[in-house]
Amino acid sequence: MKILMAAAMGAVDRRTVEEFGVPLETLMEAAGGAVAAFCLRQYPAVTRISVLCGRGNNGGDGLVAARVLAAAGKMVRVILLGHENELKGEAAGALERLRSEASGVALREAVDEAGLAEAFDGAELLIDAVVGTGFKPPLRGLAIAVRDVVAGLNVPVVAVDLPSGWDADSMEQTVEGAFRADAVVTFTAPKLAHVFGHMTAATFGPVVVAGIGSPDTAVQSETGLTWTGSSKTLAEKPRGMNSNKGKFGHVLVVGGSWGKAGAPSMASLAGLRAGAGLVTAGVVESIVGIVAGVAPELMISPLMEKTKLLANLEGKKFERLMKGITVLAVGPGLGTDGDAPEFARQLVAKTTVPVVIDADGLNAFAEKTELLKGAGRTMVLTPHPGEMARLAGMTVKEVEADRVGLARRFATEHGVTLVLKGWRTLVAHPDGSVAVNTTGNPSMAKGGSGDILTGIVAAMLAQFPDDVARAVEAAVYLHGLAGDFAAHAMDEHTVLATDTVIHLSDAFRYRVKDVDGLTWICGLNEQKYKEHGMAQ
């Protein structure tokens, strides 16, 4: 699923009409119908709905939704910002159909602030269809007054396309001056704002994408951005009946030190749970007993202690360590004392299997990034902003100022896949493409989350070595999704990193597209996880 800018979305609509012969009226009918279907499914008990419409095509979508909702037996009121005779084109046509087919719908023209609050009396649900993708902030005039009234209403708000006043091209997490929203239904493809912004009042407020009839070939984007959730299908195909552990790879997790046994333990456990056929933990002898106890399925390869780590790379010791290994994950809990950094650098250099580098493995390459060469092999780096700053030789503030640009440049220059963690984790590929992740929540701001991700990434690479880009994107999406399920099942303050491992099964079973054809890019499809017994 491509991520578009506003201008590109307008071009998609024009191309759909002019090149593929789909009337704009048909697109509007599909858009309004999708909004209505979402409202009927998400708010089945609601009977009184107010639809707030602007005079453009976004308002036209709202008018279609009002007609469909009325046909479904709902009591619908339309509040039009302006006079009826100001509507043009398809929006005017949508109003005409509403008048002729849903005579029971009350329509009120709002041309000033008089009586605005009373216009919403009795509403149990509000649909915001004032302005959409083509709008450039700020809101003006009457729209500001309406926004302020809506802010004081104690009813859910479903935004059509975008919360009115939100710039579709914004990459900010929040936007001042826009309408509040509890859910967002957009069309064809997400825009920048849908994936980078947090548009809803609640942590898990839905943002869904509805297909409305534009062919895939009509959807063109110059951002080079896609959505990680599209890659989750990689993990949804049932395994063959003749499967065996040898078909799903052997992951070696190298890390840990005295006092940091938990990091390789968590990475190894996540690798097992995410589907790797075999997982071995390569840890120093002093913590072997601790790590071995994480799961009976985990194998152990003891390493010589920290001051002698480099000796593990000599001759037959190294051969025994790497025998049968298909993916290497290095760094969790390794530490930076003694010869640990040089050990990490040499281990990466001596191996040719796909490698995932995290934590102290990344720190070992600070100021030595010329050694990170992904050409001819699969190399995945998973830095948080602090680690990225050390790799790039800049401050965290500079990293955060241009996350997409930095991730893209680093990935292409070094030939690696870069997973830049943080708000909207990015997966940048050697070809310059970048996928944006929309799963995850504040409960995951705990030590160990990065170790869990390392294990999942390694396991996915072990299972899908010929599809690196989608394997890494799916791993990042699944990790955040498991965290979302954990936060639903528990209070977000109490979630531990290992709780995400417990909920990986829920994440694997979850499907992003619902029965109405809506793709959930943010939030959890409540009906879907209730069907699978995953609700709290």
Coordinates of C-alpha atoms in Angstrom, one line a residue:
M1 CA 0.0 0.0 0.0
K2 CA 1.6 3.3 -1.2
I3 CA 1.5 6.4 0.9
L4 CA 0.5 9.5 -1.1
M5 CA 0.7 13.2 -0.9
A6 CA -2.4 15.3 -1.5
A7 CA -1.5 16.3 -5.0
A8 CA -0.9 12.6 -5.9
M9 CA -4.3 11.7 -4.5
G10 CA -5.9 14.3 -6.7
A11 CA -4.0 12.8 -9.7
V12 CA -5.3 9.3 -8.8
D13 CA -8.9 10.5 -8.9
R14 CA -8.4 12.3 -12.2
R15 CA -6.6 9.3 -13.7
T16 CA -9.4 7.0 -12.5
V17 CA -12.0 9.2 -14.2
E18 CA -10.1 10.1 -17.4
E19 CA -8.1 6.9 -18.1
F20 CA -10.2 4.2 -16.6
G21 CA -13.7 5.7 -17.2
V22 CA -14.9 5.6 -13.6
P23 CA -17.3 8.5 -13.1
L24 CA -16.5 10.8 -10.2
E25 CA -20.0 10.3 -8.9
T26 CA -19.3 6.5 -8.6
L27 CA -16.2 7.3 -6.5
M28 CA -18.2 9.5 -4.3
E29 CA -20.9 6.9 -3.9
A30 CA -18.3 4.3 -2.9
A31 CA -16.6 6.7 -0.4
G32 CA -19.8 7.7 1.3
G33 CA -21.0 4.1 1.4
A34 CA -17.8 3.1 3.0
V35 CA -18.2 5.7 5.7
A36 CA -21.7 4.6 6.4
A37 CA -20.7 0.9 6.5
F38 CA -17.9 1.7 9.0
C39 CA -20.4 3.6 11.2
L40 CA -23.0 0.9 11.1
R41 CA -20.4 -1.7 12.1
Q42 CA -18.6 0.3 14.7
Y43 CA -21.5 2.0 16.3
P44 CA -24.4 -0.4 15.8
A45 CA -26.4 0.8 18.8
V46 CA -26.4 4.5 17.7
T47 CA -29.8 5.7 16.3
R48 CA -29.4 9.5 16.0
I49 CA -26.5 10.7 13.7
S50 CA -25.6 14.2 12.7
V51 CA -23.5 14.7 9.5
L52 CA -21.6 17.9 9.2
C53 CA -20.9 18.7 5.6
G54 CA -18.8 21.3 3.8
R55 CA -19.7 22.6 0.3
G56 CA -17.0 20.5 -1.6
N57 CA -16.5 16.9 -2.5
N58 CA -15.8 16.0 1.2
G59 CA -19.3 17.3 2.0
G60 CA -20.6 15.3 -0.9
D61 CA -19.2 12.1 0.6
G62 CA -21.0 13.0 3.8
L63 CA -24.3 13.5 2.0
V64 CA -23.9 10.0 0.5
A65 CA -23.2 8.6 3.9
A66 CA -26.3 10.4 5.3
R67 CA -28.5 8.8 2.7
V68 CA -27.1 5.3 3.2
L69 CA -27.4 5.6 7.0
A70 CA -31.0 6.8 6.6
A71 CA -31.8 3.8 4.4
A72 CA -30.4 1.6 7.2
G73 CA -33.0 3.0 9.6
K74 CA -31.0 5.6 11.4
M75 CA -32.3 9.1 12.3
V76 CA -30.0 11.4 10.3
R77 CA -29.6 15.2 10.4
V78 CA -27.4 17.0 8.0
I79 CA -25.8 20.3 9.0
L80 CA -24.5 22.1 5.9
L81 CA -21.9 24.8 6.3
G82 CA -23.4 27.3 3.8
H83 CA -26.4 27.5 1.5
E84 CA -27.6 24.5 -0.6
N85 CA -27.3 26.5 -3.8
E86 CA -23.5 26.9 -3.2
L87 CA -22.9 23.2 -3.8
K88 CA -21.5 22.3 -7.3
G89 CA -20.9 19.2 -9.4
E90 CA -21.0 15.8 -7.7
A91 CA -21.7 17.3 -4.3
A92 CA -24.8 19.0 -5.7
G93 CA -25.8 15.7 -7.2
A94 CA -25.4 13.9 -3.9
L95 CA -27.7 16.5 -2.3
E96 CA -30.3 16.0 -5.0
R97 CA -30.2 12.2 -4.4
L98 CA -30.5 12.7 -0.7
R99 CA -33.5 14.9 -1.2
S100 CA -35.2 12.5 -3.5
E101 CA -34.4 9.2 -1.8
A102 CA -34.2 10.1 1.9
S103 CA -36.9 12.6 2.5
G104 CA -36.8 11.9 6.3
V105 CA -33.3 13.4 6.6
A106 CA -33.4 16.8 8.3
L107 CA -31.2 19.3 6.7
R108 CA -30.1 22.6 8.3
E109 CA -28.1 25.3 6.6
A110 CA -25.5 26.9 9.0
V111 CA -24.4 30.3 7.8
D112 CA -23.4 31.9 11.0
E113 CA -22.8 31.0 14.7
A114 CA -26.4 31.4 15.8
G115 CA -27.9 28.2 17.1
L116 CA -24.8 26.1 16.3
A117 CA -24.8 24.2 19.6
E118 CA -28.5 23.4 19.3
A119 CA -28.0 22.0 15.8
F120 CA -26.3 19.0 17.4
D121 CA -28.9 18.3 20.1
G122 CA -29.6 14.6 20.5
A123 CA -26.8 13.4 18.3
E124 CA -25.2 10.1 19.4
L125 CA -22.6 10.1 16.6
L126 CA -21.2 12.9 14.5
I127 CA -19.7 12.5 11.0
D128 CA -17.2 15.2 10.1
A129 CA -17.3 15.8 6.3
V130 CA -16.3 19.5 6.2
V131 CA -13.0 19.4 4.3
G132 CA -10.7 16.7 3.2
T133 CA -7.4 15.9 1.4
G134 CA -7.4 19.0 -0.8
F135 CA -7.7 21.4 2.1
K136 CA -4.8 23.6 3.2
P137 CA -4.9 24.9 6.8
P138 CA -5.8 26.9 8.7
L139 CA -9.6 26.6 9.1
R140 CA -11.4 29.9 8.8
G141 CA -14.6 31.6 9.6
L142 CA -17.6 29.5 10.6
A143 CA -15.5 26.3 10.4
I144 CA -13.6 27.4 13.5
A145 CA -16.8 28.0 15.5
V146 CA -18.1 24.6 14.5
R147 CA -14.9 22.9 15.4
D148 CA -15.1 24.5 18.9
V149 CA -18.7 23.3 19.4
V150 CA -17.7 19.8 18.3
A151 CA -14.8 19.8 20.7
G152 CA -17.3 20.2 23.6
L153 CA -19.7 17.4 22.5
N154 CA -19.6 14.1 24.4
V155 CA -20.2 12.0 21.3
P156 CA -17.8 10.1 19.0
V157 CA -16.7 11.8 15.8
V158 CA -15.9 9.9 12.6
A159 CA -13.8 11.9 10.2
V160 CA -14.4 11.6 6.5
D161 CA -10.9 11.3 4.8
L162 CA -9.2 13.5 7.5
P163 CA -10.2 15.4 10.6
S164 CA -11.2 18.7 9.1
G165 CA -8.3 21.2 9.3
W166 CA -5.6 18.5 9.2
D167 CA -3.1 19.0 6.4
A168 CA -2.9 15.7 4.4
D169 CA 0.8 16.4 3.7
S170 CA 1.7 16.9 7.4
M171 CA 4.2 14.5 8.9
E172 CA 3.7 15.9 12.4
Q173 CA 2.4 13.6 15.2
T174 CA -0.3 16.2 16.2
V175 CA -1.8 19.2 14.5
E176 CA -3.3 22.2 16.3
G177 CA -6.6 23.6 15.1
A178 CA -8.1 20.5 13.5
F179 CA -11.4 18.9 14.4
R180 CA -11.2 16.1 17.0
A181 CA -11.8 12.6 15.8
D182 CA -12.4 9.2 17.3
A183 CA -12.1 7.4 14.0
V184 CA -11.0 8.2 10.4
V185 CA -12.1 6.7 7.2
T186 CA -10.0 7.6 4.2
F187 CA -10.0 6.4 0.6
T188 CA -7.8 4.5 -1.9
A189 CA -4.5 5.0 0.0
P190 CA -3.3 6.6 3.1
K191 CA -1.8 10.1 2.9
L192 CA 1.3 11.2 4.8
A193 CA -0.8 12.5 7.7
H194 CA -2.6 9.2 8.2
V195 CA 0.6 7.3 8.9
F196 CA 2.7 10.0 10.6
G197 CA 0.0 11.7 12.6
H198 CA -1.9 10.5 15.6
M199 CA -5.4 11.7 14.5
T200 CA -7.6 10.1 17.1
A201 CA -8.3 11.0 20.7
A202 CA -7.6 7.5 22.0
T203 CA -4.4 5.5 21.6
F204 CA -6.2 2.9 19.5
G205 CA -8.6 5.0 17.5
P206 CA -9.2 3.5 14.1
V207 CA -7.8 4.9 10.9
V208 CA -9.1 2.8 8.0
V209 CA -8.6 2.9 4.2
A210 CA -11.5 2.1 1.9
G211 CA -11.1 1.1 -1.7
I212 CA -13.5 3.1 -3.8
G213 CA -12.8 1.9 -7.3
S214 CA -9.5 3.3 -8.4
P215 CA -7.4 0.6 -10.1
D216 CA -4.0 -0.2 -8.6
T217 CA -2.3 1.1 -11.7
A218 CA -3.9 4.5 -11.2
V219 CA -2.3 4.8 -7.8
Q220 CA 1.1 6.4 -8.3
S221 CA 3.3 8.0 -5.6
E222 CA 6.5 10.0 -5.6
T223 CA 7.1 9.7 -1.9
G224 CA 8.8 6.3 -2.1
L225 CA 6.9 5.4 1.1
T226 CA 4.7 2.3 1.7
W227 CA 3.0 0.8 4.7
T228 CA 4.6 -2.1 6.6
G229 CA 1.2 -3.8 7.3
S230 CA 0.9 -4.7 3.6
S231 CA 3.8 -7.1 4.2
K232 CA 2.1 -9.0 6.9
T233 CA 0.5 -11.4 4.4
L234 CA 4.0 -13.0 4.1
A235 CA 3.3 -14.5 7.5
E236 CA -0.3 -15.6 6.8
K237 CA 0.2 -18.4 4.4
P238 CA -0.2 -21.8 6.1
R239 CA 2.9 -24.0 6.3
G240 CA 3.1 -27.1 4.1
M241 CA 2.0 -30.4 5.7
N242 CA 5.5 -31.8 5.0
S243 CA 7.2 -29.0 7.0
N244 CA 10.2 -29.6 9.2
K245 CA 12.4 -27.4 11.4
G246 CA 15.1 -27.3 8.8
K247 CA 12.8 -25.4 6.4
F248 CA 12.4 -22.4 8.7
G249 CA 16.0 -21.5 9.5
H250 CA 18.4 -21.6 12.4
V251 CA 18.9 -18.3 14.2
L252 CA 22.0 -17.6 16.4
V253 CA 21.6 -14.8 18.9
V254 CA 25.0 -13.6 20.1
G255 CA 25.0 -11.3 23.1
G256 CA 24.7 -11.0 26.8
S257 CA 27.2 -10.4 29.6
W258 CA 27.2 -10.6 33.3
G259 CA 24.2 -8.5 34.5
K260 CA 22.7 -8.5 31.0
A261 CA 21.5 -12.0 30.6
G262 CA 17.9 -10.8 29.9
A263 CA 18.6 -9.2 26.5
P264 CA 19.8 -12.4 24.6
S265 CA 17.2 -14.4 26.5
M266 CA 14.3 -12.2 25.2
A267 CA 15.7 -12.0 21.7
S268 CA 16.0 -15.8 21.6
L269 CA 12.5 -16.4 23.0
A270 CA 11.0 -14.0 20.5
G271 CA 12.9 -15.8 17.7
L272 CA 11.4 -19.1 18.8
R273 CA 7.9 -17.7 19.1
A274 CA 8.1 -15.9 15.7
G275 CA 8.6 -19.1 13.9
A276 CA 12.3 -19.9 13.4
G277 CA 12.9 -23.6 13.1
L278 CA 15.8 -23.5 15.5
V279 CA 17.3 -20.9 17.8
T280 CA 20.7 -21.0 19.6
A281 CA 21.9 -18.4 22.0
G282 CA 25.7 -17.8 21.9
V283 CA 26.4 -16.3 25.4
V284 CA 29.4 -16.2 27.8
E285 CA 29.7 -19.1 30.1
S286 CA 28.8 -17.1 33.3
I287 CA 25.2 -16.6 32.1
V288 CA 24.6 -19.9 30.3
G289 CA 22.4 -21.2 33.1
I290 CA 20.2 -18.1 33.2
V291 CA 19.7 -18.0 29.4
A292 CA 19.2 -21.7 29.1
G293 CA 16.3 -21.5 31.5
V294 CA 14.2 -19.1 29.2
A295 CA 12.8 -22.0 27.2
P296 CA 13.5 -25.8 26.9
E297 CA 13.5 -25.4 23.1
L298 CA 16.4 -23.0 23.2
M299 CA 19.9 -24.3 22.4
I300 CA 23.0 -22.8 24.0
S301 CA 26.5 -22.3 22.5
P302 CA 28.8 -21.2 25.4
L303 CA 31.3 -18.5 24.6
M304 CA 34.6 -17.6 26.4
E305 CA 34.3 -14.7 28.8
K306 CA 34.5 -11.0 27.8
T307 CA 38.3 -10.6 28.0
K308 CA 38.6 -13.6 25.8
L309 CA 35.7 -13.0 23.4
L310 CA 37.9 -12.7 20.3
A311 CA 39.2 -16.2 21.0
N312 CA 35.7 -17.4 20.0
L313 CA 36.4 -16.4 16.4
E314 CA 39.5 -18.7 16.1
G315 CA 39.5 -21.8 13.9
K316 CA 37.3 -24.6 15.0
K317 CA 35.6 -22.5 17.8
F318 CA 34.2 -20.3 15.1
E319 CA 33.2 -23.2 12.9
R320 CA 31.3 -24.8 15.8
L321 CA 29.6 -21.5 16.6
M322 CA 28.4 -21.0 13.0
K323 CA 27.7 -24.6 12.0
G324 CA 24.2 -24.8 10.5
I325 CA 23.4 -21.2 11.3
T326 CA 21.3 -19.3 8.6
V327 CA 20.7 -16.0 10.4
L328 CA 22.9 -14.2 12.9
A329 CA 21.6 -11.7 15.4
V330 CA 24.4 -9.8 17.3
G331 CA 24.4 -7.2 20.0
P332 CA 21.7 -7.6 22.7
G333 CA 23.3 -7.2 26.1
L334 CA 26.8 -7.8 24.7
G335 CA 28.3 -4.7 26.5
T336 CA 31.0 -2.4 25.4
D337 CA 33.8 -3.4 27.8
G338 CA 37.0 -5.1 26.9
D339 CA 37.2 -6.7 23.5
A340 CA 33.3 -6.9 23.1
P341 CA 33.2 -4.1 20.4
E342 CA 36.0 -5.7 18.3
F343 CA 34.4 -9.1 18.8
A344 CA 31.2 -7.8 17.3
R345 CA 32.9 -6.1 14.4
Q346 CA 35.0 -9.2 13.5
L347 CA 32.0 -11.6 13.9
V348 CA 30.0 -9.6 11.4
A349 CA 32.9 -9.4 9.0
K350 CA 33.7 -13.1 9.2
T351 CA 30.2 -14.3 8.6
T352 CA 28.3 -14.3 5.3
V353 CA 24.9 -15.3 6.5
P354 CA 22.1 -12.6 6.9
V355 CA 22.9 -10.6 10.0
V356 CA 20.7 -8.4 12.3
I357 CA 22.7 -5.9 14.4
D358 CA 21.2 -4.2 17.4
A359 CA 22.1 -2.6 20.7
D360 CA 25.8 -3.0 21.6
G361 CA 26.4 -4.6 18.2
L362 CA 25.5 -1.2 16.7
N363 CA 27.5 0.7 19.3
A364 CA 30.6 -1.3 18.1
F365 CA 30.3 0.4 14.7
A366 CA 30.0 4.0 16.0
E367 CA 32.6 6.0 14.2
K368 CA 33.4 2.9 12.1
T369 CA 30.4 2.8 9.9
E370 CA 32.6 2.3 6.8
L371 CA 32.7 -1.4 8.0
L372 CA 29.0 -1.7 7.6
K373 CA 28.8 -3.0 4.1
G374 CA 25.6 -4.7 3.0
A375 CA 26.5 -5.2 -0.6
G376 CA 26.3 -8.9 -1.5
R377 CA 24.7 -10.0 1.8
T378 CA 21.7 -9.2 3.9
M379 CA 22.4 -6.8 6.7
V380 CA 19.7 -5.4 9.0
L381 CA 20.4 -2.6 11.5
T382 CA 17.8 -1.8 14.2
P383 CA 18.8 1.4 16.0
H384 CA 16.8 3.6 18.3
P385 CA 17.4 7.4 17.8
G386 CA 20.4 7.4 20.3
E387 CA 22.1 4.5 18.5
M388 CA 21.4 6.1 15.1
A389 CA 22.9 9.4 16.3
R390 CA 26.1 7.6 17.3
L391 CA 26.2 5.8 13.9
A392 CA 25.6 8.9 11.9
G393 CA 27.8 11.2 14.0
M394 CA 25.0 13.6 14.9
T395 CA 22.7 14.5 17.7
V396 CA 19.4 12.8 18.5
K397 CA 17.7 16.1 17.7
E398 CA 19.2 16.1 14.2
V399 CA 18.2 12.4 13.7
E400 CA 14.6 13.3 14.7
A401 CA 14.5 16.3 12.4
D402 CA 14.6 14.3 9.2
R403 CA 14.0 10.6 10.1
V404 CA 12.9 9.6 6.6
G405 CA 15.7 11.4 4.8
L406 CA 18.4 10.1 7.1
A407 CA 17.1 6.5 7.1
R408 CA 17.0 6.5 3.3
R409 CA 20.4 8.0 2.9
F410 CA 22.1 5.6 5.4
A411 CA 20.4 2.5 3.9
T412 CA 21.3 3.3 0.3
E413 CA 24.9 4.4 1.1
H414 CA 25.7 1.3 3.1
G415 CA 23.5 -1.2 1.3
V416 CA 21.7 -2.2 4.4
T417 CA 18.1 -2.4 5.6
L418 CA 17.7 0.1 8.4
V419 CA 15.0 -0.2 11.0
L420 CA 14.9 3.3 12.7
K421 CA 12.8 2.8 15.8
G422 CA 10.6 5.5 17.4
W423 CA 7.3 7.1 16.8
R424 CA 6.4 5.5 13.4
T425 CA 9.3 3.2 13.1
L426 CA 10.8 3.3 9.6
V427 CA 12.1 0.4 7.5
A428 CA 14.5 1.8 4.9
H429 CA 15.8 -0.4 2.2
P430 CA 19.0 -0.3 0.0
D431 CA 17.0 0.7 -3.0
G432 CA 15.8 3.9 -1.3
S433 CA 12.2 2.8 -0.5
V434 CA 11.0 3.3 3.0
A435 CA 8.1 1.6 4.8
V436 CA 6.3 3.3 7.7
N437 CA 5.0 1.3 10.6
T438 CA 1.8 2.2 12.4
T439 CA 1.5 -0.4 15.1
G440 CA 2.8 -0.1 18.7
N441 CA 1.9 2.1 21.6
P442 CA 3.3 3.7 24.8
S443 CA 3.2 0.5 26.8
M444 CA 6.2 -0.7 24.7
A445 CA 8.4 2.1 26.2
K446 CA 10.1 -0.5 28.4
G447 CA 13.5 -2.1 28.5
G448 CA 13.7 -5.2 26.3
S449 CA 11.4 -4.1 23.6
G450 CA 14.3 -3.7 21.2
D451 CA 15.6 -7.2 22.0
I452 CA 12.2 -8.7 21.3
L453 CA 12.2 -6.9 17.9
T454 CA 15.7 -8.3 17.1
G455 CA 14.5 -11.8 17.7
I456 CA 11.4 -11.4 15.5
V457 CA 13.3 -9.8 12.7
A458 CA 15.9 -12.6 12.7
A459 CA 13.2 -15.3 12.8
M460 CA 11.3 -13.7 9.8
L461 CA 14.6 -13.6 7.9
A462 CA 15.2 -17.2 8.7
Q463 CA 11.8 -18.2 7.3
F464 CA 11.8 -15.9 4.3
P465 CA 15.5 -15.4 3.2
D466 CA 14.5 -14.6 -0.4
D467 CA 12.1 -11.8 0.5
V468 CA 14.1 -9.6 2.8
A469 CA 12.2 -6.4 2.5
R470 CA 8.8 -7.9 3.3
A471 CA 10.3 -10.1 6.0
V472 CA 11.7 -7.2 7.9
E473 CA 8.6 -5.0 7.4
A474 CA 6.3 -7.8 8.6
A475 CA 8.5 -8.4 11.6
V476 CA 8.3 -4.7 12.6
Y477 CA 4.5 -4.6 12.1
L478 CA 4.0 -7.9 14.0
H479 CA 6.1 -6.6 16.9
G480 CA 4.0 -3.5 17.3
L481 CA 0.8 -5.3 16.8
A482 CA 1.6 -7.8 19.5
G483 CA 2.3 -4.8 21.8
D484 CA -1.1 -3.4 20.9
F485 CA -2.8 -6.7 21.9
A486 CA -0.8 -6.7 25.1
A487 CA -1.9 -3.2 25.9
H488 CA -5.5 -4.1 25.3
A489 CA -5.2 -7.1 27.6
M490 CA -3.5 -5.2 30.4
D491 CA -3.0 -1.6 31.6
E492 CA -0.4 0.0 29.5
H493 CA 1.7 0.8 32.6
T494 CA 2.1 -2.8 33.4
V495 CA 3.0 -4.3 30.1
L496 CA 6.5 -5.9 29.9
A497 CA 8.5 -6.5 26.8
T498 CA 8.0 -10.3 27.2
D499 CA 4.2 -9.7 27.2
T500 CA 4.5 -8.8 23.6
V501 CA 5.9 -12.3 23.0
I502 CA 2.9 -13.8 24.7
H503 CA 0.6 -11.9 22.2
L504 CA 2.6 -12.7 19.1
S505 CA 0.0 -15.5 18.3
D506 CA -2.7 -12.9 18.3
A507 CA -0.7 -10.7 16.0
F508 CA -0.1 -13.5 13.5
R509 CA -3.8 -14.5 13.4
Y510 CA -5.0 -10.9 13.0
R511 CA -6.0 -9.7 9.5
V512 CA -5.8 -6.0 8.6
K513 CA -8.7 -6.1 6.2
D514 CA -12.3 -6.5 7.6
V515 CA -15.4 -7.9 6.1
D516 CA -16.4 -4.5 4.6
G517 CA -13.1 -4.4 2.7
L518 CA -11.7 -1.7 5.0
T519 CA -7.9 -1.9 5.7
W520 CA -7.1 -0.9 9.3
I521 CA -3.8 1.0 9.3
C522 CA -4.2 2.2 12.9
G523 CA -6.2 0.8 15.8
L524 CA -7.4 -2.8 16.2
N525 CA -10.4 -4.1 14.4
E526 CA -12.4 -4.9 17.5
Q527 CA -14.8 -7.3 15.8
K528 CA -11.9 -9.2 14.2
Y529 CA -10.1 -9.9 17.5
K530 CA -13.4 -10.7 19.3
E531 CA -14.0 -13.4 16.6
H532 CA -10.7 -14.9 17.5
G533 CA -11.2 -14.7 21.3
M534 CA -8.5 -12.1 21.6
A535 CA -10.5 -9.3 23.4
Q536 CA -9.8 -8.6 27.0

